[in-house]
XYZ file of C-alpha atoms in Angstrom:
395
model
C 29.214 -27.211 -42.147
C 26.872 -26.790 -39.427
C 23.461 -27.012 -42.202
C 22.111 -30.568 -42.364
C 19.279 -31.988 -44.902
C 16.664 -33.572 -42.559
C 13.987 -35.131 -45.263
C 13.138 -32.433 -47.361
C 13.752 -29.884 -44.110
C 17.331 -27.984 -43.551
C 18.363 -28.147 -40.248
C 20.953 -26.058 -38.291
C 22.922 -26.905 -36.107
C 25.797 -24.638 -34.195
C 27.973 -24.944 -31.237
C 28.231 -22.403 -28.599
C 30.767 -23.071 -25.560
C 30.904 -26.770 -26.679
C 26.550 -27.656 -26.449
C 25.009 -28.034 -29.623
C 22.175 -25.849 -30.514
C 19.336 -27.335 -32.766
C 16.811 -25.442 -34.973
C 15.065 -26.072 -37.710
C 14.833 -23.525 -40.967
C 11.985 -24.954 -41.894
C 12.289 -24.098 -45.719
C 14.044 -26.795 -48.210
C 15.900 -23.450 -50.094
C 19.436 -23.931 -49.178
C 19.556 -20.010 -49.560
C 16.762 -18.822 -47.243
C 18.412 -22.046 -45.098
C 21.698 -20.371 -44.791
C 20.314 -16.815 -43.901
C 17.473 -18.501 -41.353
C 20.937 -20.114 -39.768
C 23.537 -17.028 -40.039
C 20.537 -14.985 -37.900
C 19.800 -17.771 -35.545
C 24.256 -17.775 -34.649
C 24.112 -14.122 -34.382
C 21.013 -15.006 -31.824
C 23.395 -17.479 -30.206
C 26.621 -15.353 -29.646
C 24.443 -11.867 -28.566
C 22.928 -14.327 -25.581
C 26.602 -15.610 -24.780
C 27.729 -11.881 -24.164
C 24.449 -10.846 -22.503
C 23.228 -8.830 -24.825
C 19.495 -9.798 -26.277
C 17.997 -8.418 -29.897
C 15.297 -6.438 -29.664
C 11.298 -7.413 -30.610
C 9.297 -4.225 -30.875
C 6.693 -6.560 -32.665
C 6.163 -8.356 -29.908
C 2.823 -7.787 -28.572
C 1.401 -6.897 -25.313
C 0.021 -10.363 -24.211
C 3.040 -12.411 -24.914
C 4.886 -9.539 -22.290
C 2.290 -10.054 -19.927
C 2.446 -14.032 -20.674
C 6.738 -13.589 -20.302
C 5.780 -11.271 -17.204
C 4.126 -13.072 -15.160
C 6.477 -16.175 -16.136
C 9.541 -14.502 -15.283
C 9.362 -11.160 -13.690
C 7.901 -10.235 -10.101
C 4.105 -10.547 -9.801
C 2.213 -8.976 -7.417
C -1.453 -8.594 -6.717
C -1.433 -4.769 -7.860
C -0.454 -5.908 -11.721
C -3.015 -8.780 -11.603
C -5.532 -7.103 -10.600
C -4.782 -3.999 -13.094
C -4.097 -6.614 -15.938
C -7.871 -7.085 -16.177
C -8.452 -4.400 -17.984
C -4.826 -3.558 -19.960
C -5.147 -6.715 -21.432
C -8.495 -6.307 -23.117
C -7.350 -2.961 -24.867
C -3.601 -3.393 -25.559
C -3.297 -7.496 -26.036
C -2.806 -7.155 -29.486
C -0.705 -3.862 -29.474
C 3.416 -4.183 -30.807
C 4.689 -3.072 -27.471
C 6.986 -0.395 -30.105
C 3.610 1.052 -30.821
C 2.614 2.046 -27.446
C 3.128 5.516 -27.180
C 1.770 8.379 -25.118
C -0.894 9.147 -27.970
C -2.374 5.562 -27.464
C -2.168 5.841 -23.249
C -4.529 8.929 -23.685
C -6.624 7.254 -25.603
C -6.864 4.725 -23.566
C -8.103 7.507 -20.561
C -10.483 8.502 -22.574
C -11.984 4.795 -23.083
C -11.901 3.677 -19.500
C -13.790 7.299 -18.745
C -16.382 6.414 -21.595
C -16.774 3.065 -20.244
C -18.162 3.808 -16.744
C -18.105 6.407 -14.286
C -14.395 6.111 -12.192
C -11.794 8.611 -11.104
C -8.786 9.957 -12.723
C -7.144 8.073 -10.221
C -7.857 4.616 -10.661
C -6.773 5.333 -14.804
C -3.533 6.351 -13.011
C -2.801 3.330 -11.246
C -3.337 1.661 -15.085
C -1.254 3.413 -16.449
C 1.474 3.093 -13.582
C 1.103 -0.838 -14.496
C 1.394 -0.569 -18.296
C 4.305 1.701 -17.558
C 6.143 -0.846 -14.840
C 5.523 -3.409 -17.378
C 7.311 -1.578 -20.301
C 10.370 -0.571 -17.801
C 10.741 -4.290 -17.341
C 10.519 -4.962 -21.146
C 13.302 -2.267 -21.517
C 15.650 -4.329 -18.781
C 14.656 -7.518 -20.731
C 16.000 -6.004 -24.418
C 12.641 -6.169 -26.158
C 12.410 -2.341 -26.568
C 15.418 0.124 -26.907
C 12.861 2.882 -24.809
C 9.939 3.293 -22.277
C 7.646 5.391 -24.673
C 5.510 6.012 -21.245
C 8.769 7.093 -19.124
C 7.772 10.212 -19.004
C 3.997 10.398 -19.991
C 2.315 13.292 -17.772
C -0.661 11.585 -14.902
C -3.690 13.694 -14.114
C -3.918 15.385 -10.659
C -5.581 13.094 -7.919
C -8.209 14.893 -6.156
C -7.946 13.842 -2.402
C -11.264 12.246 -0.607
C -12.415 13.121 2.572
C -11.230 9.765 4.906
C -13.799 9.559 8.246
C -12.410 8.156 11.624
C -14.157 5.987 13.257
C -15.627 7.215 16.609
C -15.573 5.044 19.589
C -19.309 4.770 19.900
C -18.665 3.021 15.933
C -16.248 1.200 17.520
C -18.086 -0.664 19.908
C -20.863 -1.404 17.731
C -18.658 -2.728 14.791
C -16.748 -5.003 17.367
C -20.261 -6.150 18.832
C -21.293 -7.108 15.093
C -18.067 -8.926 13.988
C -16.950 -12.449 13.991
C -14.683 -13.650 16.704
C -11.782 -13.976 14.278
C -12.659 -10.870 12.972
C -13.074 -8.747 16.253
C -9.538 -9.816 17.324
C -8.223 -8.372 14.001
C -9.748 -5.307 14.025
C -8.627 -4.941 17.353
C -5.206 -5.398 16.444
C -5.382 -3.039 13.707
C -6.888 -0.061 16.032
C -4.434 -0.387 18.791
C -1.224 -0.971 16.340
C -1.855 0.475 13.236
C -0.217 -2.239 11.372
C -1.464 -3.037 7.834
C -3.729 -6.057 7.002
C -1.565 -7.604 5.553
C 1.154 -7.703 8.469
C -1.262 -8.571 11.221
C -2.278 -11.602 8.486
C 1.075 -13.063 8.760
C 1.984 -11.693 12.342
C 3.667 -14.778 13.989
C 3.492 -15.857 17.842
C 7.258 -16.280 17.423
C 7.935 -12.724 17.452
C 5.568 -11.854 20.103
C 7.720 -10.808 22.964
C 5.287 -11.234 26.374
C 8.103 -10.457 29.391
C 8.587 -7.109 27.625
C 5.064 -6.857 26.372
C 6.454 -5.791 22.643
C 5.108 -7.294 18.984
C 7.795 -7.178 16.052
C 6.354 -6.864 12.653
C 7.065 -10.139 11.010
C 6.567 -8.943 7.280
C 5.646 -5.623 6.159
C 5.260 -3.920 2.606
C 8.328 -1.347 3.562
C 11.860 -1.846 4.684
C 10.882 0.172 7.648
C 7.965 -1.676 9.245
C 9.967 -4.645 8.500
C 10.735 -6.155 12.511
C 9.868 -2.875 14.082
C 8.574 -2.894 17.815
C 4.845 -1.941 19.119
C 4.651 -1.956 22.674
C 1.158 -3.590 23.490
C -2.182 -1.838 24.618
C -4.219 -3.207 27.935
C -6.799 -5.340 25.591
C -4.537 -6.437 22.886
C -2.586 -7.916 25.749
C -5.548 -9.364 27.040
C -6.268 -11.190 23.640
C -3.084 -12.097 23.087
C -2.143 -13.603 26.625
C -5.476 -15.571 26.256
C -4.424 -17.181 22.760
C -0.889 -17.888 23.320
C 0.920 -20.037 21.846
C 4.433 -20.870 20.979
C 4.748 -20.949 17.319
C 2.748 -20.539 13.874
C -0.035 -17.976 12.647
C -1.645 -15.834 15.288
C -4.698 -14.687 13.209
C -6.145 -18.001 12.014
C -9.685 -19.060 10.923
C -10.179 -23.051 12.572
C -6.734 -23.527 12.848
C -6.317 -22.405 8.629
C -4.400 -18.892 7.457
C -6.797 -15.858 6.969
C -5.976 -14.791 3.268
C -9.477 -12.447 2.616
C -11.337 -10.638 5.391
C -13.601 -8.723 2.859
C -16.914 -10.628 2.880
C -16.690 -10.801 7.185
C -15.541 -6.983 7.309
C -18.762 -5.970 5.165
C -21.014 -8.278 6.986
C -19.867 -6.807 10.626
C -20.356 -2.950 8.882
C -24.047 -4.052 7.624
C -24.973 -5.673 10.866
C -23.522 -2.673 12.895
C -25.331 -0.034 10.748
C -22.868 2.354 10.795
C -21.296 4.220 8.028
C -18.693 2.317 5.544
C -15.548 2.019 6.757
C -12.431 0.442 4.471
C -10.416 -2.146 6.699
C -7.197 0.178 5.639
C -8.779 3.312 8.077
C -8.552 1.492 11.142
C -4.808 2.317 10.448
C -5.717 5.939 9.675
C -7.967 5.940 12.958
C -4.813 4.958 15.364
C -3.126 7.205 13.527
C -5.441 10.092 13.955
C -6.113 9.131 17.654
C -2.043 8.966 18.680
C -2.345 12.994 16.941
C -5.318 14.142 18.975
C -3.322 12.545 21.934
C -0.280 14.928 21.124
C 2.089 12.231 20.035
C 4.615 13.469 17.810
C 4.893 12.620 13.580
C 8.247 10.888 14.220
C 7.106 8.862 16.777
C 3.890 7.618 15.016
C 5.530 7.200 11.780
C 8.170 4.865 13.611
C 5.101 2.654 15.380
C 3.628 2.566 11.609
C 6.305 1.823 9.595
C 6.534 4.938 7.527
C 9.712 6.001 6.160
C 9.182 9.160 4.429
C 5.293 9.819 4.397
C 4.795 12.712 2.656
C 8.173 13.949 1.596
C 10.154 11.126 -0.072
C 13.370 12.940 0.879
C 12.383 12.948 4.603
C 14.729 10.506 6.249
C 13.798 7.878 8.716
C 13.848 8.879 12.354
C 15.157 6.054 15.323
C 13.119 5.976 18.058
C 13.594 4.153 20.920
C 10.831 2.310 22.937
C 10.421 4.325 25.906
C 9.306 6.838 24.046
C 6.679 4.108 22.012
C 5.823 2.813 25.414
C 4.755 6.469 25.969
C 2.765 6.580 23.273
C 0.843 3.822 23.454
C 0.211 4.895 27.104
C -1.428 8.246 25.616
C -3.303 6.577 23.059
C -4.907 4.516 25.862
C -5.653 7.572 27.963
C -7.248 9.618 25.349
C -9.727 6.370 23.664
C -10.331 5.484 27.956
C -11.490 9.760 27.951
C -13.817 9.392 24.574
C -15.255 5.989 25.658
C -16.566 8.005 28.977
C -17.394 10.715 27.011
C -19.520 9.259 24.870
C -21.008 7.038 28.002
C -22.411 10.222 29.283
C -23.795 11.697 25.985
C -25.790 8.154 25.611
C -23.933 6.403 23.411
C -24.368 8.643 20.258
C -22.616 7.712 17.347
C -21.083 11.216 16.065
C -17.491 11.051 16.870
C -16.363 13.331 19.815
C -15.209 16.658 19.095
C -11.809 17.005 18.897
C -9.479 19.433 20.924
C -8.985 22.838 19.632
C -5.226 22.727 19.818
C -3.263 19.185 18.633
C -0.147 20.554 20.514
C -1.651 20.353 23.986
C -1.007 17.341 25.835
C -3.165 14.364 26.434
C -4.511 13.850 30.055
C -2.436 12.243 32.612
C -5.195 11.099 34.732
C -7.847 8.824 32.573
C -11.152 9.849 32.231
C -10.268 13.025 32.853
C -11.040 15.358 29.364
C -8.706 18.470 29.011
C -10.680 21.658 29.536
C -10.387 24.925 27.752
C -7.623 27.711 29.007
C -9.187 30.407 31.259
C -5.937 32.003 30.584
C -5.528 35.565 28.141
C -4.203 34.389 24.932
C -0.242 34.650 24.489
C 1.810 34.991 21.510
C 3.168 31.600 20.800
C 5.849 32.790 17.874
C 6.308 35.658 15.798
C 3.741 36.578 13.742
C 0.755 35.647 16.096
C -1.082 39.004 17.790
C -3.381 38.994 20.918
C -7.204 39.713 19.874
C -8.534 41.992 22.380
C -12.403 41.119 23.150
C -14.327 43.976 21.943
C -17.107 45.595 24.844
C -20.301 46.311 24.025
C -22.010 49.440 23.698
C -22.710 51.713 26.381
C -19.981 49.791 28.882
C -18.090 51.892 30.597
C -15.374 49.780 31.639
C -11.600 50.967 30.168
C -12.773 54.554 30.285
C -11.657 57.508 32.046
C -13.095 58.469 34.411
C -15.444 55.689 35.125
């Protein structure tokens, strides 16, 4: 007899691995009152073995309220929650199908003017969320598993010149500058310079490890340091806590300093994010190799997720850095001598030819005939003009 008459209420009670389990019917039919109790032991014994029932009816904001209780939050699904929740918050998650996530493109498109891939990164959330509902037994199947995104049309990303450069550093806060220092002459993300730690900052070898990164790969790897990042560094020392602090508190935002220093500088707008493009472009036009920048960024696969992560050791980093150094010292003069204008140098011809040992020194075009370089490639001959009589017989 585990049903007991509490005032005009039946009441059941049931004993799973010796602790009592309340719960009230909440009917006064001892019929309904046995079903309401044979439903909440079969509850009971399909959490003992793991197993959960599942609640198609349950909607989409009691997931998200379960979801951000329970499951990993980051910023990404906060941030993309602002607008989910307004469309599907009183959706069954069993009735979210492919048919309702189109609709749903066409509303945010309707709404204002955005790209096809910001609706992708909303549905990428939605479908996260339902993957995790899945694992959780509230739905037998992700309806959006296998639901079909729209192509992302790539934008053109600038790189900051060095003339930019100057001026931007010129305009920015002191806690600022330091940052965006750190992010040109490391390429590490924002937010691993934001939680870079002195403790990992090794001066007798000159090397910074990577105290947290968003990848298993940047995770502790080594960046040898540049000239001026040294000089910052050596200058702040200390032996322990935050490096990048604003009066002595952690830096959590940097947006409302980083678009003050681009409106005071008057240059062109710049996300923080292509500083790390910019080293990245500037180790390339210095004729460091993919594997070796990918190592100093933390990139495990880039492009090709079956690529597989390449060791490199730190002479080879130490190298690199060196050439990045070389070829910013050769732009800096170069664009000393053109007057400070704020186009960004012209780039060499040919990525594969090596940077310039001596610094200052920019490498000059080949007086040379062309060669063939691999099969396939031909040698132009220059065409002469009319009437020359060189290459003829008899001349």
């Amino acid at each position: 007899m585990t049903l007991f008459r509490r005032g005009n209420i039946y009441w059941a009670y049931v004993y799973v691995d010796g602790v009592r389990h309340a719960k009230s019917t909440g009917t006064n039919n001892r019929r309904q009152a046995e079903q309401i109790e044979q439903r909440f032991k079969d509850e009971l014994n399909l959490k003992r073995e793991g197993l959960s029932q599942l609640a198609p009816d349950t909607t989409f904001s009691e997931l998200v309220a379960r979801f951000l209780a329970e499951a990993q939050v980051r910023p990404f699904h906060l941030d993309r929650l602002k607008v989910l929740l307004p469309y599907f918050g009183e959706t069954p998650i069993g009735r979210i199908t492919k048919n309702l996530a189109i609709a749903f493109r066409r509303h945010r498109h309707a709404q204002k003017q955005i790209t096809d891939t910001t609706v992708n990164r909303d549905l990428e959330c939605l479908r996260s969320m339902l993957f995790w509902a899945v694992d959780e037994g509230l739905i037998s199947t992700n309806p959006l598993s296998r639901v079909r995104m729209m192509r992302e049309r790539k934008k053109p990303r600038f790189v900051i010149s060095i003339a930019e450069e100057d001026l931007l550093l010129k305009s920015a806060a002191p806690h600022l500058r330091s940052i965006i220092i750190t992010a040109l002459d490391t390429g590490m993300r924002r937010g691993e310079i934001l939680t870079q730690r002195w403790e990992h900052i090794d001066f007798n070898r000159n090397i910074l490890s990577v105290t947290h990164s968003k990848t298993p790969e940047g995770e502790a790897r080594e960046i040898p340091f540049t000239a001026r990042l040294a000089q910052f560094l050596g200058s702040e020392r200390k032996n322990e806590g935050l490096v990048f602090t604003f009066k002595g508190q952690p830096i959590r935002k940097i947006k409302t300093a980083w678009k003050a220093a681009i409106r005071r500088a008057g240059i062109r707008y710049y996300r923080f994010h292509d500083l790390r493009h910019a080293f990245n472009s500037r180790m390339m036009e210095a004729g460091v190799l993919q594997e070796i920048r990918k190592a100093l960024m933390g990139h495990s696969s880039g492009e090709d997720v079956h690529s597989t992560y390449v060791h490199v050791e730190l002479p080879i980093k130490r190298e690199a850095i060196r050439k990045l150094e070389t070829w910013v010292a050769a732009q800096r003069q170069q664009t000393s001598e053109k007057g400070g204008n704020h186009e960004p140098a012209v780039p060499p011809a040919d990525n594969r030819r090596p940077a310039p040992s001596v610094t200052g020194a920019l490498p000059q075009p080949s007086q040379e005939p062309a060669r063939m370089f691999g099969r396939g490639c031909r040698v132009l001959r220059r065409r002469e003009p009319p009437g020359s009589t060189r290459g003829t017989l008899g001349g």
